[in-house]
Short mmCIF file of C-alpha atoms in Angstrom, two decimals:
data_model
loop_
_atom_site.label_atom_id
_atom_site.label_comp_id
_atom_site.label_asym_id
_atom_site.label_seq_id
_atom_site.Cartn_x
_atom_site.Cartn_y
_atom_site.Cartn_z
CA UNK Z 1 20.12 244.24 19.51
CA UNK Z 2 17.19 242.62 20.76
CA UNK Z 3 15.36 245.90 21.35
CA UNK Z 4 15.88 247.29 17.99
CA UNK Z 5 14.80 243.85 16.51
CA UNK Z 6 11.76 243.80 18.28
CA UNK Z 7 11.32 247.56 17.73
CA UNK Z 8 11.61 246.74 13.66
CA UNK Z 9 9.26 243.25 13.85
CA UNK Z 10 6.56 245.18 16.09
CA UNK Z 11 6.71 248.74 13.90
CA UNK Z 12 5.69 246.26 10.69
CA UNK Z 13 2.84 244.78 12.55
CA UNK Z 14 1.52 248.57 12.89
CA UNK Z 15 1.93 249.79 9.98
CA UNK Z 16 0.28 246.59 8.56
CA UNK Z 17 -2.69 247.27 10.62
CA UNK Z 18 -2.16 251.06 10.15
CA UNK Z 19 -2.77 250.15 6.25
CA UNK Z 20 -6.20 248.59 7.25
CA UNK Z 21 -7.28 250.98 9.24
CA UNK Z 22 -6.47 253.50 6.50
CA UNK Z 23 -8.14 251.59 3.76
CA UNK Z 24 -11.22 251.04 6.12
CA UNK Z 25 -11.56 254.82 6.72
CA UNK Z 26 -11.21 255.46 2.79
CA UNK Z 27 -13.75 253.05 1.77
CA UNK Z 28 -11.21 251.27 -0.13
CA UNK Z 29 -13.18 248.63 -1.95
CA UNK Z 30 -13.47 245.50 0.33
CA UNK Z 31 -11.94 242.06 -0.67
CA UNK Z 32 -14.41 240.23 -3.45
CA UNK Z 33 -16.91 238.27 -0.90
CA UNK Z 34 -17.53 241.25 1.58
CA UNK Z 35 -21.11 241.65 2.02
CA UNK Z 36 -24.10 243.11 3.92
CA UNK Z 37 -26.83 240.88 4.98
CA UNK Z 38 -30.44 241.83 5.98
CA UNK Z 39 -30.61 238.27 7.61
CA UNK Z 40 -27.62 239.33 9.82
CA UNK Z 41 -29.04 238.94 13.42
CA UNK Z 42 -28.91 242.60 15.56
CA UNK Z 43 -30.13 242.17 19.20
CA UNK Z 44 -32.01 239.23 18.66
CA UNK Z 45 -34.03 239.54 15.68
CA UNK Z 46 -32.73 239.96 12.17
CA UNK Z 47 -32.43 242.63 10.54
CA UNK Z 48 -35.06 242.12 7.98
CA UNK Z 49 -37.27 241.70 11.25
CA UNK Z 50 -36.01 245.03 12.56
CA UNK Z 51 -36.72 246.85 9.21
CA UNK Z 52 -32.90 248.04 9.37
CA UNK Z 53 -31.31 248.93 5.85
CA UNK Z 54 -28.22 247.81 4.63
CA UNK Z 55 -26.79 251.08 4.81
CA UNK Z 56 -27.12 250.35 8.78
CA UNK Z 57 -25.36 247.16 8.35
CA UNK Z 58 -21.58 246.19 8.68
CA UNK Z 59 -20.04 244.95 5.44
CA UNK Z 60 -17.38 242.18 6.15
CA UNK Z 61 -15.98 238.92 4.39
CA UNK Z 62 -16.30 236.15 6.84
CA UNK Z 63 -19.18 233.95 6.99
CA UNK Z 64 -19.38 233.82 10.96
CA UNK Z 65 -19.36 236.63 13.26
CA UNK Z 66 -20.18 238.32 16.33
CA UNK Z 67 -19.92 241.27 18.48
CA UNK Z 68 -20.76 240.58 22.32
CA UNK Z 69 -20.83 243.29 25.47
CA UNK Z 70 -19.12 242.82 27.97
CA UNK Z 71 -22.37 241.77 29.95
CA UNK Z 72 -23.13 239.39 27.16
CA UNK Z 73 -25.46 241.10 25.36
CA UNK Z 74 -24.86 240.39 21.84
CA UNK Z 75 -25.56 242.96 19.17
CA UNK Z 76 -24.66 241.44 16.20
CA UNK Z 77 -24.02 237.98 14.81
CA UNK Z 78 -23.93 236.16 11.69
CA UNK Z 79 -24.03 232.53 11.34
CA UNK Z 80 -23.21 232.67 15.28
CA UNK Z 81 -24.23 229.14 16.54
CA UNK Z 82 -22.96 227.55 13.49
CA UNK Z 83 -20.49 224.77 14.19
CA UNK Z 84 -16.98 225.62 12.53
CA UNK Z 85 -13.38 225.23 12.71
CA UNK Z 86 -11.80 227.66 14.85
CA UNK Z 87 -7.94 227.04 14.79
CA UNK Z 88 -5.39 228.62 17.18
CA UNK Z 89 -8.27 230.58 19.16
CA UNK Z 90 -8.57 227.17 20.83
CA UNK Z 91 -5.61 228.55 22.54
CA UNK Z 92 -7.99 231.14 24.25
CA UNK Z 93 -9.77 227.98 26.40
CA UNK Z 94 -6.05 226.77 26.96
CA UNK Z 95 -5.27 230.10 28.62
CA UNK Z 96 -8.31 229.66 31.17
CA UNK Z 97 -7.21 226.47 32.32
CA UNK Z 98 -3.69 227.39 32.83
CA UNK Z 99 -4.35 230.65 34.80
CA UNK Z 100 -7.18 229.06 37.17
CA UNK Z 101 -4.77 225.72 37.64
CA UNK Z 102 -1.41 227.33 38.22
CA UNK Z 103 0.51 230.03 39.98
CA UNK Z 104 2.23 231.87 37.19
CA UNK Z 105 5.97 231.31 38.94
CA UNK Z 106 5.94 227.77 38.58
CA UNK Z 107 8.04 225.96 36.18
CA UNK Z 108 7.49 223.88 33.62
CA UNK Z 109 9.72 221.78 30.79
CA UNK Z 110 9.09 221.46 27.19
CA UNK Z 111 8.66 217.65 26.53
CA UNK Z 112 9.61 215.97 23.15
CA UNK Z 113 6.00 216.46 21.93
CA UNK Z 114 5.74 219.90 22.54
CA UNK Z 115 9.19 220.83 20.78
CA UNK Z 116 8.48 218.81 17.70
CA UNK Z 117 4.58 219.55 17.21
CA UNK Z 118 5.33 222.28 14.93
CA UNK Z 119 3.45 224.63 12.43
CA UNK Z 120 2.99 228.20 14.40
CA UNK Z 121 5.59 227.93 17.66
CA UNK Z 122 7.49 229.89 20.19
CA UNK Z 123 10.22 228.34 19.45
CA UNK Z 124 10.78 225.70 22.18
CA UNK Z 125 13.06 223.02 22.51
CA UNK Z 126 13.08 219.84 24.32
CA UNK Z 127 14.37 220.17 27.92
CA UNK Z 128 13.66 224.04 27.75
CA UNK Z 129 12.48 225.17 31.33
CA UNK Z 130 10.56 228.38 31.98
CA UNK Z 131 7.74 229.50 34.20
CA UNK Z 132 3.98 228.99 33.57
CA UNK Z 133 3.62 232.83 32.57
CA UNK Z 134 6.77 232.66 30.04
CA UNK Z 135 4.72 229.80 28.72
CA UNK Z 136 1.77 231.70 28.47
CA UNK Z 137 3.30 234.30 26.83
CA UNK Z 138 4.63 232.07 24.10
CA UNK Z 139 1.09 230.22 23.73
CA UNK Z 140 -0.87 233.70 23.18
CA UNK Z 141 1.42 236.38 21.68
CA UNK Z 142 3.27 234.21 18.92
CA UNK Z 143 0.59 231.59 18.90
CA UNK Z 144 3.17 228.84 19.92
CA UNK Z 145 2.01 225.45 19.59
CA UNK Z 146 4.77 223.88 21.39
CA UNK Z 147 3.57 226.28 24.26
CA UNK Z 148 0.09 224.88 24.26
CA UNK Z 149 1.27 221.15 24.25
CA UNK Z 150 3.58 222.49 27.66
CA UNK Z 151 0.67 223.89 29.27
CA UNK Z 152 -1.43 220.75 28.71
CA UNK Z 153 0.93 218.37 29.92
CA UNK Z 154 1.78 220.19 33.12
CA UNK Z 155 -1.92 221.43 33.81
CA UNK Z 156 -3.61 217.64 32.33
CA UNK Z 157 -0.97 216.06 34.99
CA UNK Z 158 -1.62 218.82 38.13
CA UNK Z 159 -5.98 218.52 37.37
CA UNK Z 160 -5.15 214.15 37.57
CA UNK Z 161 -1.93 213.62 39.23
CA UNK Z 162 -2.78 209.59 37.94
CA UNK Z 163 -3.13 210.18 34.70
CA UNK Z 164 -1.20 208.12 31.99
CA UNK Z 165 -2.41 210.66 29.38
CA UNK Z 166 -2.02 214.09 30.55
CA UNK Z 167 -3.04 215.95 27.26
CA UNK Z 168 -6.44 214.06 27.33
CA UNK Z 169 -6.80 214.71 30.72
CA UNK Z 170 -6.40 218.31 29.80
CA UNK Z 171 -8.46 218.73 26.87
CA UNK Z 172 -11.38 216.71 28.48
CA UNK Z 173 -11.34 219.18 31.30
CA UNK Z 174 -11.83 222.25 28.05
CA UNK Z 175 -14.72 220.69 26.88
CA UNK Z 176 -15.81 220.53 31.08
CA UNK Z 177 -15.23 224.08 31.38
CA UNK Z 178 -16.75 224.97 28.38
CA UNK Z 179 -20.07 223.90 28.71
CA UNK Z 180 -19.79 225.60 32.35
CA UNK Z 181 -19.17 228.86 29.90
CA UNK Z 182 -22.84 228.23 28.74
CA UNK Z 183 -20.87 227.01 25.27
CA UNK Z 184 -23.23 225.01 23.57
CA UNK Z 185 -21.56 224.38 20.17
CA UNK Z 186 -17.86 223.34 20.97
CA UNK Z 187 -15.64 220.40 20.85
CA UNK Z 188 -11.79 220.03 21.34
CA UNK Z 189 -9.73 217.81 20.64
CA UNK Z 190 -6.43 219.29 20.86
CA UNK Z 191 -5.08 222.23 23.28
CA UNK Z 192 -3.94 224.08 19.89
CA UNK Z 193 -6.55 224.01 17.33
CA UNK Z 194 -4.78 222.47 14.77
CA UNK Z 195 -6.72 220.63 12.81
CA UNK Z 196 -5.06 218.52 10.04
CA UNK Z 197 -3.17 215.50 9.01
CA UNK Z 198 -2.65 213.86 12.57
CA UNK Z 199 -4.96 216.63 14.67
CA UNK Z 200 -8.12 216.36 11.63
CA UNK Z 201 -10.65 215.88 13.86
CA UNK Z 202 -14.12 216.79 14.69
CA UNK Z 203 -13.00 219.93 16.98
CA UNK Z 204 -15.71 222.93 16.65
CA UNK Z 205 -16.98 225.76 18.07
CA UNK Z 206 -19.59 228.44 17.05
CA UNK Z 207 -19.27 232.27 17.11
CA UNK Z 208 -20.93 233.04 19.83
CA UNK Z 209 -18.83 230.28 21.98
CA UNK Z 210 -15.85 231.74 21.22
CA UNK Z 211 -17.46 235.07 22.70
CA UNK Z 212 -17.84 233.43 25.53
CA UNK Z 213 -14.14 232.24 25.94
CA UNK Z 214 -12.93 235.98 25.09
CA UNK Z 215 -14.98 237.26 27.43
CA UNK Z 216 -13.85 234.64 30.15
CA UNK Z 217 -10.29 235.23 29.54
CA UNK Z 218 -10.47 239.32 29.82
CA UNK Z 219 -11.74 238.54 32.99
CA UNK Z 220 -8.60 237.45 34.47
CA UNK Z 221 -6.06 240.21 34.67
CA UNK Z 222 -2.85 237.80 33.98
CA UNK Z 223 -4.47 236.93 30.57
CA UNK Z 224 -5.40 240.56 29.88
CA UNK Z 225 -1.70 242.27 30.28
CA UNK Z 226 -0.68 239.22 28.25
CA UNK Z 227 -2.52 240.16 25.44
CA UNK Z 228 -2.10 243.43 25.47
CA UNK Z 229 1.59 243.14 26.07
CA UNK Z 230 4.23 244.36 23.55
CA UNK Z 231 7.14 242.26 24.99
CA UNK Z 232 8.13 240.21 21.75
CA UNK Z 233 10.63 238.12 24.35
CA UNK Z 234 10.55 235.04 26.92
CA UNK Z 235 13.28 233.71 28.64
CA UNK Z 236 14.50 230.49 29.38
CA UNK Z 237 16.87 227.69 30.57
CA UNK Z 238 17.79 225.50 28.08
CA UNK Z 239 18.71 221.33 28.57
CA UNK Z 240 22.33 222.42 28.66
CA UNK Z 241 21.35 225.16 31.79
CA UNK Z 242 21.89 228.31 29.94
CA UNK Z 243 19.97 230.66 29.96
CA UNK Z 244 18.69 231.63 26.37
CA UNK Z 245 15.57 234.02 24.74
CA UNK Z 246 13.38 233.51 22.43
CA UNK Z 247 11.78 236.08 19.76
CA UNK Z 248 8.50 236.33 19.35
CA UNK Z 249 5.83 238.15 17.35
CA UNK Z 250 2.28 239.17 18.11
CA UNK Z 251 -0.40 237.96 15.33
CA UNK Z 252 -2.38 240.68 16.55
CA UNK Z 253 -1.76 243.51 13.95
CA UNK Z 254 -5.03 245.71 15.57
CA UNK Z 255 -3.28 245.79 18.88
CA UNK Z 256 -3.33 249.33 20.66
CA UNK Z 257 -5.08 250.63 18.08
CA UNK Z 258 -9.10 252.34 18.28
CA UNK Z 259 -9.15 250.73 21.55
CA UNK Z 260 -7.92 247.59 20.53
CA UNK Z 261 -6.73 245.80 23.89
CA UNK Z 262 -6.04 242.21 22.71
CA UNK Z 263 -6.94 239.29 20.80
CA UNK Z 264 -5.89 236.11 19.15
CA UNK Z 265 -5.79 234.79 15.62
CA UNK Z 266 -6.29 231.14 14.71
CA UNK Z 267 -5.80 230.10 10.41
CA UNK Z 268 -5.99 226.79 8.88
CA UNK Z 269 -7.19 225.64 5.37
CA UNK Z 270 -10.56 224.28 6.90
CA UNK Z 271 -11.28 227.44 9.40
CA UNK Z 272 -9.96 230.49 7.26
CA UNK Z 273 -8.63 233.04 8.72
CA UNK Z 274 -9.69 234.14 12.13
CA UNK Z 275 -9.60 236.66 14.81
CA UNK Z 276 -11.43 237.09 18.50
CA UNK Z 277 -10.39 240.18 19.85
CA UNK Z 278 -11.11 242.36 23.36
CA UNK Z 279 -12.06 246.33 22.29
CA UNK Z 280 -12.42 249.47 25.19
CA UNK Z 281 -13.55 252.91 24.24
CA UNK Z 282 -14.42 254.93 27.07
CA UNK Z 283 -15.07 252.22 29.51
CA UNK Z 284 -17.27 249.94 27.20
CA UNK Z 285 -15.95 246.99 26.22
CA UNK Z 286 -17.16 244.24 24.12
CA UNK Z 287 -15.45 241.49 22.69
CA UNK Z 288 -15.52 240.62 18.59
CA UNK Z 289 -15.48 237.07 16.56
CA UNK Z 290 -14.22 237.12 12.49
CA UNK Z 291 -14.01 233.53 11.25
CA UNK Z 292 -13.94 232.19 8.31
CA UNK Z 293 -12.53 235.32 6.33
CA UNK Z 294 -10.45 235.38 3.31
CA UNK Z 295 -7.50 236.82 4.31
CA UNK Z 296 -5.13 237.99 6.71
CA UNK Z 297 -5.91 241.47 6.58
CA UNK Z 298 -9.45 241.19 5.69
CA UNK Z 299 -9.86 239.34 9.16
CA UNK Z 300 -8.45 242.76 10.69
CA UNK Z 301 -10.75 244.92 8.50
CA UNK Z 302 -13.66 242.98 9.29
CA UNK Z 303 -13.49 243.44 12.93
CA UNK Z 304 -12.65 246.97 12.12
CA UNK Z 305 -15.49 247.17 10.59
CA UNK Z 306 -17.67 245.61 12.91
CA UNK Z 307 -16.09 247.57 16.17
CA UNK Z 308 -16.80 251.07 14.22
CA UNK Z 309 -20.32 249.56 13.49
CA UNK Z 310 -20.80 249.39 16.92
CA UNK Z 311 -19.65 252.10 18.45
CA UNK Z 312 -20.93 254.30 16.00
CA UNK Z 313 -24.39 253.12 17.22
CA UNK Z 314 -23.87 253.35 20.54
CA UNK Z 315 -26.15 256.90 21.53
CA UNK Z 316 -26.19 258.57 24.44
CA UNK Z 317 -29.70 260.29 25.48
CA UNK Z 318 -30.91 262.66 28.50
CA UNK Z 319 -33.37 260.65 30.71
CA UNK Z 320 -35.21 263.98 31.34
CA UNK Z 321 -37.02 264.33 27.96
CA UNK Z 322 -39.21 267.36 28.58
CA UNK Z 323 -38.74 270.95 27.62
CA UNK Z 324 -41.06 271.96 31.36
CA UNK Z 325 -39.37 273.41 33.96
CA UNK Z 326 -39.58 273.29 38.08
CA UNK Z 327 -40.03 276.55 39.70
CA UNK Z 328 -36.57 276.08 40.34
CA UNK Z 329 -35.38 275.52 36.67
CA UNK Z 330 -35.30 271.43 36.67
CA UNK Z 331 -36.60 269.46 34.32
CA UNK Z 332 -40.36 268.80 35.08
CA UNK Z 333 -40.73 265.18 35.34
CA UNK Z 334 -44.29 264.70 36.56
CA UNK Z 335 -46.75 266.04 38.90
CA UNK Z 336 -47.53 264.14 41.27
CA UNK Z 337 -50.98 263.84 43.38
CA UNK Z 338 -50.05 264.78 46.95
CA UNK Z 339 -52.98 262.24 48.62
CA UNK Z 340 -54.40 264.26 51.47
CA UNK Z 341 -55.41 267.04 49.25
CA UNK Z 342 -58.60 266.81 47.09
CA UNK Z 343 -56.54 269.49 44.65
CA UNK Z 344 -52.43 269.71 44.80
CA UNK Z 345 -49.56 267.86 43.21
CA UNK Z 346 -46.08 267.72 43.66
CA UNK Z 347 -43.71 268.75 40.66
CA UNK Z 348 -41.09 265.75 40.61
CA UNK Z 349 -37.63 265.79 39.18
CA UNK Z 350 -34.61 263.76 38.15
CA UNK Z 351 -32.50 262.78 41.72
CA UNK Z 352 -29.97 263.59 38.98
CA UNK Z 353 -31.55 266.02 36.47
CA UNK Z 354 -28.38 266.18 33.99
CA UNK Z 355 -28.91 262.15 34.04
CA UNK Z 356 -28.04 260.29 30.85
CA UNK Z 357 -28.55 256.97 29.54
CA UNK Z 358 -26.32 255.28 26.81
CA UNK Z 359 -28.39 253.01 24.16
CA UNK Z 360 -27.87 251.15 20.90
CA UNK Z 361 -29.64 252.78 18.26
CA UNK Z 362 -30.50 249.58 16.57
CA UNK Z 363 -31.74 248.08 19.16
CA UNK Z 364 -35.46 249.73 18.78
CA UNK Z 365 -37.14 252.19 20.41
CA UNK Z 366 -36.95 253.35 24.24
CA UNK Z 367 -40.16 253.10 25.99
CA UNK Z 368 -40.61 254.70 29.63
CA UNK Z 369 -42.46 254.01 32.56
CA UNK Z 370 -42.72 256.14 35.83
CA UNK Z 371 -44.31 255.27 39.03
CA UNK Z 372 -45.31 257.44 41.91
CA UNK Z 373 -44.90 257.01 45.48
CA UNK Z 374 -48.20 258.00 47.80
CA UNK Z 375 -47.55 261.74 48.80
CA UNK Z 376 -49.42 261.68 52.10
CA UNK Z 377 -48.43 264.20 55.03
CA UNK Z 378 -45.35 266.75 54.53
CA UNK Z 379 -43.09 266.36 51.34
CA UNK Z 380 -40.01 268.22 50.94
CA UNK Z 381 -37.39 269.29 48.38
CA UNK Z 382 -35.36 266.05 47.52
CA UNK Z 383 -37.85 263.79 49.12
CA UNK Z 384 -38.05 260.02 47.02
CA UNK Z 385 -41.64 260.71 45.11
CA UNK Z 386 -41.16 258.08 42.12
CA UNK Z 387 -39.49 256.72 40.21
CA UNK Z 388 -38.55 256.91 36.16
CA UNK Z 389 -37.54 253.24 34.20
CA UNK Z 390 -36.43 253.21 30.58
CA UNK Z 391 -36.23 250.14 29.01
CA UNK Z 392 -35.34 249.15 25.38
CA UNK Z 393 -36.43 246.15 23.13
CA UNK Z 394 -37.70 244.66 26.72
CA UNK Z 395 -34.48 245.17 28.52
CA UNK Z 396 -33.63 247.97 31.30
CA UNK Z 397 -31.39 250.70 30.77
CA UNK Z 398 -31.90 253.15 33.08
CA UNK Z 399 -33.63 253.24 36.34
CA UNK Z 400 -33.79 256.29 38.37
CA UNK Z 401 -35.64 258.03 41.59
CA UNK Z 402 -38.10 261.09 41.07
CA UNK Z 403 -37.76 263.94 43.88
CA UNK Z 404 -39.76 266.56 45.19
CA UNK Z 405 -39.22 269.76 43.56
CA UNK Z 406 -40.56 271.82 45.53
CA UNK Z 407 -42.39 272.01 49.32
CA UNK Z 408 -45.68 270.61 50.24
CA UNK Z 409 -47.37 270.31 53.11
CA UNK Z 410 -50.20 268.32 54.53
CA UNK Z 411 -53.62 269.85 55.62
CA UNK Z 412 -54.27 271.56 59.37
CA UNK Z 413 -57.13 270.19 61.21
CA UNK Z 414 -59.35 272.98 59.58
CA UNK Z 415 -58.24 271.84 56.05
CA UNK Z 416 -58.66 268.74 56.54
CA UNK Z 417 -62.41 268.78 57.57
CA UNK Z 418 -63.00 270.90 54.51
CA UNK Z 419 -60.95 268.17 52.25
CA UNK Z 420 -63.20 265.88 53.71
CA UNK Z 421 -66.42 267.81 53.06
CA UNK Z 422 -65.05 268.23 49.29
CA UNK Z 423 -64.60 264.52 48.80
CA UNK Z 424 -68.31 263.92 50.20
CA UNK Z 425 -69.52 266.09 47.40
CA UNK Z 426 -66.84 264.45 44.97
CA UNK Z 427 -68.11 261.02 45.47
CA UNK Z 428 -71.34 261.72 45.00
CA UNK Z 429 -70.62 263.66 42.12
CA UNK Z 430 -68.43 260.62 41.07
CA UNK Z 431 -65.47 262.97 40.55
CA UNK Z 432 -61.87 262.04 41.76
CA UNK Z 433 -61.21 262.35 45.62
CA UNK Z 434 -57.75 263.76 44.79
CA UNK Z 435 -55.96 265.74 42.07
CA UNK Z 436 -54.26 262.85 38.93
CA UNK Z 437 -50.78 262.51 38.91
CA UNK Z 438 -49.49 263.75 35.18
CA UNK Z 439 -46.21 261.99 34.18
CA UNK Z 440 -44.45 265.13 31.52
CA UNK Z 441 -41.72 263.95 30.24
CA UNK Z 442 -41.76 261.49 27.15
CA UNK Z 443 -39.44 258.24 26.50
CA UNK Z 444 -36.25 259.62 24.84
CA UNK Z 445 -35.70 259.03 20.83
CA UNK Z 446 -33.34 257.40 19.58
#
């Protein structure tokens, strides 16, 4: 029974996110709100800045957003560092502290608080037992706040075994961590991220802090098969010592779809609805931030929208961008001066001639810059010569050797008196003492 149940409560979740993804593709009109913005910020300058035209822009609800690489580059944000609620994706920070504090085996028990804190829960009760990971589970999958107020307690009272206040304890050491994140916009003041009637607080965080957290958390492989994970059950030992399970359902309506990997929700009346969410196509991953949209599903189309957005502006370009050949069919880089002749170069290829680089189309234009080694004595096929650098808006994207295409040797003794008589008549001509190197190919164009 419990297979078929969880079969029928996971099968809704897809074809609710199914019906996004099928409105998205159809252009269905977009809740009332939706909107491009040419002061939307893409790679560090706005759009407006970039001369980029709405057409080029994502068109989404919420009034905060972000889409971040997984080196941190970010490519797109709106409203970013402003300071809003964020709900249940506080539960993202919990997650950190509970994998770097605990072994995942050890047990914990569900206190009085954490069974009656209510709202969103994993359905706890007091005296329940179960391991750290079971708790886990509950805290990101159904959003359980019970599970966040058992992770707290046990990892507030392990980080201070003194401590007469183990939550605080714990939620002082988010805000710690956080900052060592580089997050420069967030308070907590809860494990949980609710954040009315006895938790109304202060508690913030920005766009591009969350970011941060997401990308954190996917780096630690426990919290990345959690959130990808389809199992809708935990286990555990109840007061009475039975064993018992407990239902639950993801939030995540996106998940294992278009590369979606994970993610977690967070909606209260002050933060709207909200998503953070971990995307992989072909090895690239990047991490997304909705909050503050309208609804539940327009928090799914919205980071829809913005993953297509950025994928679909994701190029890939050959390095080599010349139509010249070698003698022996490569792409003709450069020529480059081979020193101890008044009169020869070197034809210089690709050390990988099929070589590609991937870019972001919005990002602005590539720009290229080869160097060339001094070519003195005997140079043969495959020999180091150069090298080729790409970089775009300022930042490297490629970097890549140059290599002799061909044979060249340096001059016999004979030669090499008549170089030298050349370059006498050279210099006093005040002509150049050895042949220029000629760099061929062009920056690619994106």
């Amino acid at each position: 029974m419990k297979s078929l149940t969880s079969f029928a409560k996971r099968s809704a979740q897809l074809a609710a996110g199914f019906v996004c993804a099928i409105a998205l593709a159809a252009g269905a009109p977009t809740v009332a709100g939706a909107q491009v913005l040419t002061t939307d910020n893409v790679c560090g300058k706005t759009a407006d800045a970039r001369g980029i035209t709405a057409e080029n822009l994502p068109d989404i609800d919420a009034t905060n957003a972000l889409v971040m690489g997984k080196d941190g580059t970010v490519y797109y944000g709106r409203g970013a560092d402003e300071q809003v609620k964020i709900a249940s994706i506080t539960k993202v920070m919990t997650a950190i502290l509970t994998v770097e504090n605990c072994k995942m085996d050890e047990k914990v028990t569900v206190s009085n608080a954490a069974a009656t804190v209510g709202n969103s829960t994993a359905g706890l009760l007091e005296g329940d037992e179960l391991t750290v990971e079971q708790a886990l589970r509950g805290l990101m999958i159904p959003s359980g706040n019970d599970a966040a107020i058992v992770l707290a307690e046990y990892v507030g009272k392990k980080i201070d075994p003194k401590t007469k206040d183990a939550e605080a304890t714990f939620v002082k050491a988010m805000n710690e961590r956080a900052k060592k994140l580089g997050c420069t916009g967030t308070l907590f003041e809860n494990p949980h991220g609710l954040d009315f009637d006895e938790w109304a607080g202060d508690m913030h965080s920005t766009a591009h802090d969350v970011a941060l957290m997401m990308q954190e958390a996917m780096k630690n492989d426990t919290i990345r098969e959690v959130v990808a994970s389809e199992d809708s059950w935990i286990e555990v030992t109840g007061a009475d010592g039975t064993d018992h399970s407990h239902s639950m359902d993801t939030h995540n309506y996106l998940l294992g779809q278009d590369g979606n990997i994970g993610g977690k929700t967070g909606t209260t009346d002050d933060a709207g609805y909200c998503f953070t969410s971990a995307y992989n196509r072909d090895g690239d991953e990047i991490y997304t931030v909705i909050l503050n949209s309208t609804t539940t599903d327009q928090r799914f189309t919205d980071t829809a929208t913005l993953v297509n957005w950025y994928y679909d502006h994701k190029v890939t370009v050959a390095i080599a961008n010349t139509q010249e050949k070698t003698a022996n069919g490569n792409p003709l880089m450069a020529r480059i001066s081979q020193t101890d002749w008044t009169d020869k170069t070197i034809d210089a290829t690709l050390a990988d001639p099929a070589a590609q680089a991937t870019v972001f189309s919005l990002a602005g234009e590539v720009t290229e810059k080869v160097s060339y080694d001094d070519l003195s004595g005997t140079v043969h096929v495959g020999d180091k010569v150069g090298s080729v650098t790409l970089k775009q808006d300022g930042t490297k994207v490629a970097v890549m050797d140059l290599v002799a295409d061909e044979e060249g040797s340096g001059p016999n003794p004979i030669e090499w008196l008549l170089v030298k008589l050349d370059r006498l008549g050279r210099r006093i001509d005040n002509r150049p003492l050895a042949a220029e190197s000629e760099t061929v190919a062009k920056a690619p164009e994106v």
